[in-house]
Coordinates of C-alpha atoms and ligand atoms in Angstrom, one line a residue:
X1448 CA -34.5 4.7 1.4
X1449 CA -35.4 6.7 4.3
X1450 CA -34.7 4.8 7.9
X1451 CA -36.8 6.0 11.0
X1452 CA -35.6 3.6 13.3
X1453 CA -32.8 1.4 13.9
X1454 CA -35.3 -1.1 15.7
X1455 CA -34.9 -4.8 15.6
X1456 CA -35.7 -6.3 12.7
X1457 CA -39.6 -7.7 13.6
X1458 CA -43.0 -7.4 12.5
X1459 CA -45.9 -6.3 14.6
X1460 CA -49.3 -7.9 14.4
X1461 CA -52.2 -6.0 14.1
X1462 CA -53.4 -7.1 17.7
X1463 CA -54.8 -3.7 18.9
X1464 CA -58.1 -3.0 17.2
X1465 CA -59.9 0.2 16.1
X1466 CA -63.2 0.8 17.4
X1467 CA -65.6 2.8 14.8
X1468 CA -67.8 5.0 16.4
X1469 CA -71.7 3.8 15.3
X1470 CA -72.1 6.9 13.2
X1471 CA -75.2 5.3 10.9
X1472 CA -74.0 1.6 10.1
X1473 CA -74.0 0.9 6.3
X1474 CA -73.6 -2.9 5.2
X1475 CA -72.1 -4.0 2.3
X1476 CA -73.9 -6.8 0.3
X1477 CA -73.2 -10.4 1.5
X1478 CA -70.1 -11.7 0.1
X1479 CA -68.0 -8.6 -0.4
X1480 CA -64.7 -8.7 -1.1
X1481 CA -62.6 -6.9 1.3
X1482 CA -58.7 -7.2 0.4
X1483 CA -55.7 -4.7 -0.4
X1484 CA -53.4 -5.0 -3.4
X1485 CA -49.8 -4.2 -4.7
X1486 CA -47.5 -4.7 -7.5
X1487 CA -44.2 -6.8 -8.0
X1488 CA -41.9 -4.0 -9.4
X1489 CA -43.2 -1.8 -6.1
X1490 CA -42.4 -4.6 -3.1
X1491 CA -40.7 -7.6 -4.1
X1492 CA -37.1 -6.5 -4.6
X1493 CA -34.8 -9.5 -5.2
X1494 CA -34.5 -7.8 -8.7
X1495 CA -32.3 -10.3 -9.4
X1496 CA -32.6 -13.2 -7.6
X1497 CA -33.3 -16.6 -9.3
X1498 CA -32.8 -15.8 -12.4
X1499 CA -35.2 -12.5 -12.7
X1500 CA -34.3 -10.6 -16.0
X1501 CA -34.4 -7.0 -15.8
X1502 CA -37.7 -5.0 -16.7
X1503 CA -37.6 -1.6 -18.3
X1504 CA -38.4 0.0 -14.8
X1505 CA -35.0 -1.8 -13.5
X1506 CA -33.8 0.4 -16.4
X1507 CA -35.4 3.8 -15.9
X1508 CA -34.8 3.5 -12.0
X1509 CA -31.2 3.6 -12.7
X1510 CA -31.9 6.3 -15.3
X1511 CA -30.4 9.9 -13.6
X1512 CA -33.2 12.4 -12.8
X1513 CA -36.3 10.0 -13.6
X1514 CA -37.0 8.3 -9.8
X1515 CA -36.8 10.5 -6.6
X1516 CA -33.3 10.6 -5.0
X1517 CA -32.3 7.6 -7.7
X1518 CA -34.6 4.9 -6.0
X1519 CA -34.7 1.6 -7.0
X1520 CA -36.9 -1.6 -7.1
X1521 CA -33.8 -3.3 -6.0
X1522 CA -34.8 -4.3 -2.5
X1523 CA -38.0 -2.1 -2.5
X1524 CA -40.1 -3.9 0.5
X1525 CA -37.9 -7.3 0.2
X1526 CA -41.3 -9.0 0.0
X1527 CA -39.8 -11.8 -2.2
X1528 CA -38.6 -12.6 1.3
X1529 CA -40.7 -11.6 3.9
X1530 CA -44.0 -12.6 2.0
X1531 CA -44.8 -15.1 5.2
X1532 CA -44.6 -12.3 7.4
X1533 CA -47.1 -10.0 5.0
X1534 CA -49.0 -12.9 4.9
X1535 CA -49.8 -13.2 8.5
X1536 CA -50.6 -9.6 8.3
X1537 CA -53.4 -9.6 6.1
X1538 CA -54.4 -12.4 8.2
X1539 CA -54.6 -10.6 11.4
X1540 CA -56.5 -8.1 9.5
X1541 CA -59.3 -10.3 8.3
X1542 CA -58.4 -9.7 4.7
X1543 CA -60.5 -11.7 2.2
X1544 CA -58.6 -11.5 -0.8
X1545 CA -55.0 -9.8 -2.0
X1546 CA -54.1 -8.5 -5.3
X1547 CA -50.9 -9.2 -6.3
X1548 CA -49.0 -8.9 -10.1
X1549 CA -46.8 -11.4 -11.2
X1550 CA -43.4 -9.8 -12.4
X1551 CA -42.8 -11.3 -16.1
X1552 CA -39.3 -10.7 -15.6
X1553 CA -39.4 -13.4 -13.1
X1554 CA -41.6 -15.5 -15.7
X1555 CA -40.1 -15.3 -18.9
X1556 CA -36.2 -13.2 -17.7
X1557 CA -36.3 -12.4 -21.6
X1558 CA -39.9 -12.1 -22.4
X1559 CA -40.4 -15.0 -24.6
X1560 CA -39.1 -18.8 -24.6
X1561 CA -38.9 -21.3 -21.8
X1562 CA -40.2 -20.3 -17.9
X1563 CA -37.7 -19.6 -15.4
X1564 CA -39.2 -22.6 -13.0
X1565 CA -37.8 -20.4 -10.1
X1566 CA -39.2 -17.2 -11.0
X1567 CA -42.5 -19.4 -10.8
X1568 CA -41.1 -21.3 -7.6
X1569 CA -41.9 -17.6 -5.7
X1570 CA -45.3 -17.4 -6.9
X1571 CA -46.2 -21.0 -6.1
X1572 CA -45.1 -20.3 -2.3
X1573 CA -47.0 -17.1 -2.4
X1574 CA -50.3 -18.3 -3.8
X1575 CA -49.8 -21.6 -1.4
X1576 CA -48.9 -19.2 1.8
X1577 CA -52.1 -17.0 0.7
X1578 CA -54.7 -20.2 0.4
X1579 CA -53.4 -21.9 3.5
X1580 CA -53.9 -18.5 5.3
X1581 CA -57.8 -17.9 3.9
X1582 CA -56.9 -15.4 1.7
X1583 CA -58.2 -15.5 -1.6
X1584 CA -55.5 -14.9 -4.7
X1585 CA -56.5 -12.2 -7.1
X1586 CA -53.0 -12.2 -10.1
X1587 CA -51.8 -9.2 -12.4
X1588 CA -50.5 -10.3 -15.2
X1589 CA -48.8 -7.0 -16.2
X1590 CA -48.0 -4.2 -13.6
X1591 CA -45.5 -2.0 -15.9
X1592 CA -42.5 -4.4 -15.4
X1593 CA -42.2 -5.0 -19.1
X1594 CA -39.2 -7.4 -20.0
X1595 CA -36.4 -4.9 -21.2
X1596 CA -35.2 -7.2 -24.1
X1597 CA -39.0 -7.0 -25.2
X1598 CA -38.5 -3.2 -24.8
X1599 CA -35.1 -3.2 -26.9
X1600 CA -37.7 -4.5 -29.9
X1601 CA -39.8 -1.5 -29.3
X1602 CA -42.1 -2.8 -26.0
X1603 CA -45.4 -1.9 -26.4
X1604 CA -44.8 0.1 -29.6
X1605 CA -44.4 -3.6 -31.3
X1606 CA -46.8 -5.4 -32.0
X1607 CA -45.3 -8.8 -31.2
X1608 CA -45.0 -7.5 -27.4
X1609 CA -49.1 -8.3 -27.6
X1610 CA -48.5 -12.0 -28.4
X1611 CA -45.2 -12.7 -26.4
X1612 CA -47.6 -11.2 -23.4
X1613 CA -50.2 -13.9 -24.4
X1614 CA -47.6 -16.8 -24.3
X1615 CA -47.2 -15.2 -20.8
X1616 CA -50.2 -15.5 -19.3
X1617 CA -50.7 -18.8 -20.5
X1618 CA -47.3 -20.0 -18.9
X1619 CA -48.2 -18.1 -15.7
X1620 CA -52.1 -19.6 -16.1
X1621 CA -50.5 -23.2 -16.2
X1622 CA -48.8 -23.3 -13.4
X1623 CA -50.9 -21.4 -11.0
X1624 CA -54.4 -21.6 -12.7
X1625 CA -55.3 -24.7 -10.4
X1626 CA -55.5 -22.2 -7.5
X1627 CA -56.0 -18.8 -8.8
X1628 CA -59.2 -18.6 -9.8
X1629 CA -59.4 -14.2 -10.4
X1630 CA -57.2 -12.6 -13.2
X1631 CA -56.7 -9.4 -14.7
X1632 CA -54.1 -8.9 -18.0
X1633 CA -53.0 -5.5 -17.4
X1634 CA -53.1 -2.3 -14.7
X1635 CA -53.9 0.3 -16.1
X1636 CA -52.5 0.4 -20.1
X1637 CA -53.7 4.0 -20.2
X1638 CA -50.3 4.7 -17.6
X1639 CA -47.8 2.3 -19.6
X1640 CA -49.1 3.9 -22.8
X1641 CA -49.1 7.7 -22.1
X1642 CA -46.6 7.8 -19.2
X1643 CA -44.7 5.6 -21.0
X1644 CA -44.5 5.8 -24.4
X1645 CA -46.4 9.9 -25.2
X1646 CA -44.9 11.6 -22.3
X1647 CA -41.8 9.8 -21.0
X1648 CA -43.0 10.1 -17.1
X1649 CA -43.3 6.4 -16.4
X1650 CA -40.6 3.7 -18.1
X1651 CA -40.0 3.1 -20.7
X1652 CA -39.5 7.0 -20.8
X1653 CA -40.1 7.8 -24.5
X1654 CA -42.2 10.9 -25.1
X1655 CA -43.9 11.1 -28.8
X1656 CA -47.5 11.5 -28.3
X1657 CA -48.2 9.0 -31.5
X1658 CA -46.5 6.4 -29.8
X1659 CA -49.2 7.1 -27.1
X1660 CA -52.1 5.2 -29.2
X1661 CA -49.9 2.4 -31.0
X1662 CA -48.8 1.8 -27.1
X1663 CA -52.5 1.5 -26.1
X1664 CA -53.8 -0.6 -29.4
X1665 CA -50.9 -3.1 -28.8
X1666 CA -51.6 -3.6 -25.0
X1667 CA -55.4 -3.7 -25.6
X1668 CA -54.2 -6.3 -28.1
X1669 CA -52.4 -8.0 -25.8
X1670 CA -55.3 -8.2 -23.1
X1671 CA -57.3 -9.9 -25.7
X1672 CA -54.9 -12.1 -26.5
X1673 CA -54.1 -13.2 -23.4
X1674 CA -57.7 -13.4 -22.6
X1675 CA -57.9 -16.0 -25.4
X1676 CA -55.6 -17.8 -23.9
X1677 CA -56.3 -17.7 -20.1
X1678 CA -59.8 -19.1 -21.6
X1679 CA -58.2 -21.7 -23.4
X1680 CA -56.0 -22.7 -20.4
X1681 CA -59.6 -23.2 -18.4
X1682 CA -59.1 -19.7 -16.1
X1683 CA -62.0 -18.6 -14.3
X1684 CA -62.4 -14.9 -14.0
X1685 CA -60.9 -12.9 -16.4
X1686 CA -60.8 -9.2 -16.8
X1687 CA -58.4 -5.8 -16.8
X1688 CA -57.7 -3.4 -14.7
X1689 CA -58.2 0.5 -15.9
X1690 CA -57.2 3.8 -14.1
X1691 CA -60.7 5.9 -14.5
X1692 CA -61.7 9.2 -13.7
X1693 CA -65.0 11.1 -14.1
X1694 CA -64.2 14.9 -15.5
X1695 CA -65.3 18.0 -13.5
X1696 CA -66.0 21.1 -16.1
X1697 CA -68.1 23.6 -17.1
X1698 CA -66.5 23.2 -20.7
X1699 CA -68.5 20.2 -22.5
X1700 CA -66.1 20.1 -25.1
X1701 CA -62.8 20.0 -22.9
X1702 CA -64.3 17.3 -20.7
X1703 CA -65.1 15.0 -23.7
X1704 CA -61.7 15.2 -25.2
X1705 CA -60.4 14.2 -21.7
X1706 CA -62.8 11.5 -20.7
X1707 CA -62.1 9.9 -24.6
X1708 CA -58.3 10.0 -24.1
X1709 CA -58.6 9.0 -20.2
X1710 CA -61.6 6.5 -20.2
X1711 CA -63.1 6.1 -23.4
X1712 CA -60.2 4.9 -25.3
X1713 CA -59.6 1.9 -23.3
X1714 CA -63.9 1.3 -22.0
X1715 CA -65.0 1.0 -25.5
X1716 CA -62.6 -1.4 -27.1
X1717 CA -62.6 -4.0 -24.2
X1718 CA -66.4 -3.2 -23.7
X1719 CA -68.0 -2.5 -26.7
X1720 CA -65.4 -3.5 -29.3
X1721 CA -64.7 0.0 -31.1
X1722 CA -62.3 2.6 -30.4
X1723 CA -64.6 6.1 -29.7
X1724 CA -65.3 8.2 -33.3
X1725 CA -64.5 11.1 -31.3
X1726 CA -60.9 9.6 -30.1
X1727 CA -60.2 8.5 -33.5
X1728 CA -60.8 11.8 -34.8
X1729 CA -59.3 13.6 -32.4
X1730 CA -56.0 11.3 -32.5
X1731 CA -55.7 11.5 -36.3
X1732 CA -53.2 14.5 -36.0
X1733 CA -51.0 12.4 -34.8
X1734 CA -51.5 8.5 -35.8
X1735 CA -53.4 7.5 -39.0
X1736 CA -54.1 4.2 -36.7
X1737 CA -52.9 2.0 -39.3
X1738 CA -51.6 0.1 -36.6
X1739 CA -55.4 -1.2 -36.2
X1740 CA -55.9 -4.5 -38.1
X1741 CA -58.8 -6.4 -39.4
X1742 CA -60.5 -8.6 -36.6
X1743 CA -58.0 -7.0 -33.7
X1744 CA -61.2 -5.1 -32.1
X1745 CA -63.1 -8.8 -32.0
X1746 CA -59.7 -10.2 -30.1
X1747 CA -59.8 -6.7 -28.0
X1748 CA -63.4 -7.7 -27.0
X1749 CA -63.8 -10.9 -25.6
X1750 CA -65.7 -11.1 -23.4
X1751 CA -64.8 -11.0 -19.7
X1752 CA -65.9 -11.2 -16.2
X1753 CA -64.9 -8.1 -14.8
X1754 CA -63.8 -4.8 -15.0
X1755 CA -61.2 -3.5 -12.6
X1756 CA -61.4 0.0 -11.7
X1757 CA -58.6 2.0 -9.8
X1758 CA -60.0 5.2 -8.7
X1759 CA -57.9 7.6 -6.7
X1760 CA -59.8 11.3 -7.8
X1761 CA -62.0 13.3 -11.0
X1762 CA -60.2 15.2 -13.3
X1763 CA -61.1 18.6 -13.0
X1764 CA -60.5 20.7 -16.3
X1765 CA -61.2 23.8 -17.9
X1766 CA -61.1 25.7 -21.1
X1767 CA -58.0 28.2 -21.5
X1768 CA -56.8 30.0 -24.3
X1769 CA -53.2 29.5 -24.9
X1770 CA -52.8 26.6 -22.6
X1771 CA -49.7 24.0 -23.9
X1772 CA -51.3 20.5 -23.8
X1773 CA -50.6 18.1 -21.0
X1774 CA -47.9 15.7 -22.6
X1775 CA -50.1 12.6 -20.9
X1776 CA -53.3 13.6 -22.6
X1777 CA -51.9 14.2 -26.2
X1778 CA -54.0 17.0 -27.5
X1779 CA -54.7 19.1 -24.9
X1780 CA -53.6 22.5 -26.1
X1781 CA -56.0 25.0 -24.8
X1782 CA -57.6 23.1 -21.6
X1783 CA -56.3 23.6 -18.1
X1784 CA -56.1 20.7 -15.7
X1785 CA -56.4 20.8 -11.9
X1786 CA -58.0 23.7 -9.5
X1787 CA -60.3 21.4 -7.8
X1788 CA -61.5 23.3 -4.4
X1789 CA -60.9 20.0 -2.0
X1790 CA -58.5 18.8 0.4
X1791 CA -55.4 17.1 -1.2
X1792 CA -52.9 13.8 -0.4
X1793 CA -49.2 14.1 -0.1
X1794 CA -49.7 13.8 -4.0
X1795 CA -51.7 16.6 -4.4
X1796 CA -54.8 14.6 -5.4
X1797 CA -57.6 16.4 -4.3
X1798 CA -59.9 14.3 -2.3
X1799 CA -63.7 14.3 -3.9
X1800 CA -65.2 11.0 -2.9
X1801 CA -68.2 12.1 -4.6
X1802 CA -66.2 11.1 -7.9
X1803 CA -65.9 7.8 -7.2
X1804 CA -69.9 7.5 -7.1
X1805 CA -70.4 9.5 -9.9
X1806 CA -67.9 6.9 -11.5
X1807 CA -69.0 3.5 -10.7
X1808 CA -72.9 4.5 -11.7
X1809 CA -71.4 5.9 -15.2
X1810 CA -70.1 2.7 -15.9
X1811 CA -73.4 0.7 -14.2
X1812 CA -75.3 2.9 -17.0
X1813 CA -73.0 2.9 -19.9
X1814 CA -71.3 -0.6 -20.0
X1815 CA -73.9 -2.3 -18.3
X1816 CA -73.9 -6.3 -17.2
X1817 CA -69.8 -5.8 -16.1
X1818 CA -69.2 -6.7 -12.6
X1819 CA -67.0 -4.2 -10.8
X1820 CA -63.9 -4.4 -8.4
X1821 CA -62.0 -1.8 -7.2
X1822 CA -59.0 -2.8 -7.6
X1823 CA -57.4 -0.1 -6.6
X1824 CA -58.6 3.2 -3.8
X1825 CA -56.4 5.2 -1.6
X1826 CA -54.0 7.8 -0.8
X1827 CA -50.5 8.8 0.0
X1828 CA -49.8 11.2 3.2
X1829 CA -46.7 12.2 5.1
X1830 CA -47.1 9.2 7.8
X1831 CA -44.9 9.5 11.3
X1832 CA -44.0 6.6 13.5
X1833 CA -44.9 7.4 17.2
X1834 CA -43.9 5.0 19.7
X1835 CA -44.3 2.3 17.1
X1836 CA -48.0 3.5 15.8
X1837 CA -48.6 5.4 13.2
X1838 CA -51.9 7.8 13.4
X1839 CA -52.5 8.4 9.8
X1840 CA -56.1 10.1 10.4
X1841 CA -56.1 11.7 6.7
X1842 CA -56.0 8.2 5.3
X1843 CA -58.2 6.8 7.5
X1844 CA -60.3 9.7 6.5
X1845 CA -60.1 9.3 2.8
X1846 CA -61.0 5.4 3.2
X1847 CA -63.9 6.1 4.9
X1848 CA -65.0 8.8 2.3
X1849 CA -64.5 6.6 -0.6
X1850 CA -65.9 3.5 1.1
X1851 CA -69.2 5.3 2.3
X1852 CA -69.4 6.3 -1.8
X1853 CA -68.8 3.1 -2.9
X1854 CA -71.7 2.4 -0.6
X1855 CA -73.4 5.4 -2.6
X1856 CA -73.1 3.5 -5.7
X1857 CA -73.8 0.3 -4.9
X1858 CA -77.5 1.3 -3.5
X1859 CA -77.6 3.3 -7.1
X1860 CA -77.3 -0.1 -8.5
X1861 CA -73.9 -0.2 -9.2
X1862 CA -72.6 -4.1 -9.2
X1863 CA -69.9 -3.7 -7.3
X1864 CA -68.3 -7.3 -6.0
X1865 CA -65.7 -5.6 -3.9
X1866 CA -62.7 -3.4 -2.5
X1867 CA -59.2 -3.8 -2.4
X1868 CA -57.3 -0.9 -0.7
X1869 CA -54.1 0.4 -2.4
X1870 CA -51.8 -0.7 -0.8
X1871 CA -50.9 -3.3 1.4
X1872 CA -47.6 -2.0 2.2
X1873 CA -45.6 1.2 1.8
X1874 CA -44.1 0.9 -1.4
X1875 CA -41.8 1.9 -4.6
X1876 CA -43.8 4.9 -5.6
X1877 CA -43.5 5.1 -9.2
X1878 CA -41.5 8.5 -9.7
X1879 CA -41.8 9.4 -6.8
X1880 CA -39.9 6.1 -5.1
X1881 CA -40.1 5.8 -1.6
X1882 CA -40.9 9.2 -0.7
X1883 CA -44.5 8.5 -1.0
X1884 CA -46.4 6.2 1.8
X1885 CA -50.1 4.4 0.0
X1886 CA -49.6 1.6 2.9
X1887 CA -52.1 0.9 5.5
X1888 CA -49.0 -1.0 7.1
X1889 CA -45.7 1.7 7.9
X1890 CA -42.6 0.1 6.2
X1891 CA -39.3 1.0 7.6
X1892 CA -36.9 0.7 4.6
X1893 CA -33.9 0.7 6.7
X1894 CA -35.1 -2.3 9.0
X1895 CA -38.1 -3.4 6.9
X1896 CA -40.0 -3.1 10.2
X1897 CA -43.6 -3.4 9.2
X1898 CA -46.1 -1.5 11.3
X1899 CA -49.6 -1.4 10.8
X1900 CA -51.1 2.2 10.8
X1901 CA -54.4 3.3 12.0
X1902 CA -56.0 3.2 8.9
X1903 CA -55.1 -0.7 8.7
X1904 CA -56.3 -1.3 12.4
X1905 CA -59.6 0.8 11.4
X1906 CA -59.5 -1.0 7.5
X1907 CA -59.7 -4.6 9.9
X1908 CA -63.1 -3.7 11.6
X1909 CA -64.8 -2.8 8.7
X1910 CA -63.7 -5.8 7.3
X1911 CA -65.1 -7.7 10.1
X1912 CA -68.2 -5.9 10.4
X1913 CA -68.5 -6.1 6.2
X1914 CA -69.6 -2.2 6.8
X1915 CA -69.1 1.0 8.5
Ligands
LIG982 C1 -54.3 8.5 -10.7 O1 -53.7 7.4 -10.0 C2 -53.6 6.2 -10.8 O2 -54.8 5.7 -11.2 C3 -52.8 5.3 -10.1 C4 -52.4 5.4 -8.8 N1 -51.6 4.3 -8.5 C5 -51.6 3.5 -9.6 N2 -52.3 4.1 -10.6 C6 -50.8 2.3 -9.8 O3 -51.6 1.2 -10.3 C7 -50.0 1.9 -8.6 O4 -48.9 1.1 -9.0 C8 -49.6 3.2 -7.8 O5 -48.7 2.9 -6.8 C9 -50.8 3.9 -7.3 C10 -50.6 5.1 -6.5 O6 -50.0 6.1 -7.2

């Protein structure tokens, strides 16, 4: 962890405000839902504290060359802690609503059998310190933090992973249904299937394409089946959380085998209850998808009251002879990813707000009568503390980009219910571990200072004003 300061260890309220220049006022609908959202594995730390069992990122963290500079969840942003303090942040900010996933580790240490009543104990406080604040909870049920003993029975790759994740969510339903009234089952199964399991990027770090789509089938699986049960446990809003991105080519052919192994595969199970003929077809060389049984696409189906979409940038591709395939899109030989003419993040995501329009009206048009949340929008840059503010214009930038097409969409008819800024907090990056900032608030790992940026100041006035 990287330590600017060796300041006292406080938090600074977000008293200053940021004034937005009336530059053509657009309103968001009555009843937006303005929030910001994170993930256990990335903040909480206290990997194991109260009885927390490890996950298979606890794992691959500790795994030599697979996480920046041998970064850890360990202590990450000591949230399990400190959640008071982020509390009254997003308090001071106005925030309606916070997305937060519940580790399962902390749940279930082993992945199945009795709950660890402490692991539960945290997530009590939390959704009590959250209510009492005005701040709506929004759970997810699975943010990559798969139980390792579930992974040492082949994790996602086994199909009983789907049904010990139902007997999850009902657990987790039971005890905090009563005041949670939003849920999603997973983020984004397209990263635990194909980072995970085809390409080895992500945790659990195995890289055999096939295991790609039995990875995907068995967490689709599991989101119905723990749809099934949040129902039966009396939930209220139910839904998942997908990672989409429109395609940018000139090649029809390339851009449909990326949009069916990026969007497709995941849209048209929950949404229309088949996996895409073209998918299928194109998957067959390497999984005869006997791994699909009778009546699994009627479970992966049920009906639900959202969709959550996490949109960050398009894919731009392009036909090229002789080009290997990208191990995360199995398949790929011969199409070229990336050369989109835009600015970039500190990721290297070019920034083309245009694709997030283009994005929420596709889905408007081709799975209508789904409510959308974004449940995820924003962007990583090189942030420096100055005299304890942070002036992180390029994020502010990108926020107010995205937000005007979100704008875009929603007068195109797009149902959109509302936006929750990734993230929160600086946090475990993935990969990438702490060397990548997506806060609107600075963390300072050494101190665990938080400072709100610019972008979080700015973030507050829109919220206030429900527009820019
Ligand atoms: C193309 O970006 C993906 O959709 C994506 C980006 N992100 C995500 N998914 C994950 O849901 C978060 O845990 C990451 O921290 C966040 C930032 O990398």
């Amino acid at each position: 962890c990287d330590t600017e300061w060796g300041g006292e260890d406080m938090t600074v309220s977000a008293e200053k405000s940021y004034e937005i220049q009336d530059s053509g006022v657009l309103t968001f609908p009555e009843g937006f839902v303005w929030g910001a959202a994170t993930a256990a594995y990335q903040i909480e730390g206290a990997a194991r504290e109260d009885g927390r069992g490890p996950s298979i990122w606890d794992t691959f963290s500790r795994t030599p060359g697979k996480v920046h500079a041998g970064h850890t969840g360990d202590v990450a942003c000591d949230h399990y802690h400190r959640y008071p303090d982020d509390v009254r942040i997003m308090r001071d900010l106005g925030l309606a609503a916070y997305r937060f996933s519940v580790s399962w580790p902390r749940v279930q240490p082993d992945g199945s059998g009795p709950a660890n009543p402490r692991g539960l104990d945290f997530y009590d406080r939390l959704v009590d310190e959250l209510r009492e604040n005005g701040i709506t909870p929004i759970v997810t049920l699975y943010h990559w933090d798969l139980p390792q003993t579930l992974e040492d029975r082949g994790g996602w790759t086994n199909r009983e992973t789907a049904e010990r994740f139902a007997e999850y969510a009902a657990i987790t339903h039971a005890r905090l249904g009563d005041r949670v009234e939003t849920w999603t089952t997973l983020n984004e199964p397209w990263c635990s299937a194909f980072l995970g399991y085809a390409s080895g990027i992500h945790a659990p770090g195995r890289a055999e394409p096939a295991l790609g789509f039995t990875a995907a089938h068995h967490l689709l699986l599991g989101h119905g089946l723990a749809v099934q049960a949040l129902r039966a446990s009396g939930a209220g809003k139910v839904g998942i959380t997908l990672n989409l991105s429109p395609v940018i080519s000139d090649d029809a052919e390339a851009a449909a085998i990326v949009d069916g192994l990026q969007n497709r595969i995941f849209l048209d199970p929950v949404l229309r209850g088949e996996y895409p003929a073209d998918v299928v077809e194109h998957a067959r060389r390497f999984t005869d998808w006997s791994f699909v049984r009778d009546g699994d696409l009627e479970i992966i189906s049920r009906p639900t009251d959202l969709l959550g979409v996490n949109y960050y940038h398009p894919q731009t591709v392009a036909a090229r002879a002789g080009e290997p395939a990208n191990p995360v899109y199995p398949g790929s030989e011969g199409i070229a990813f990336g050369g989109a003419d835009a600015p970039r993040t500190a990721m290297g995501w070019p920034v083309q707000p245009f694709g997030l329009t283009d994005l929420l009206l596709r889905l408007a048009r081709d799975y209508p009568g789904t409510p959308l949340l974004i449940t995820e929008n924003g962007a990583a840059f090189d942030d420096v503390v100055e005299d304890g503010e942070v002036h992180d214009v390029g994020r502010l930038s990108y926020l107010d980009g995205h937000l005007r097409a979100a704008h875009a969409a929603i007068q195109g008819g797009a149902d959109l219910r509302g936006y929750l800024v990734w993230s929160l907090l600086d946090n475990f990056e993935w990969a990438e571990g702490y060397r990548k900032r997506f806060g609107i608030v600075h963390v300072d790992y050494g101190t665990q200072r938080r400072t709100p940026k610019d972008s979080a100041l700015w973030y507050s006035e829109v919220v206030r004003r429900n527009g820019l």
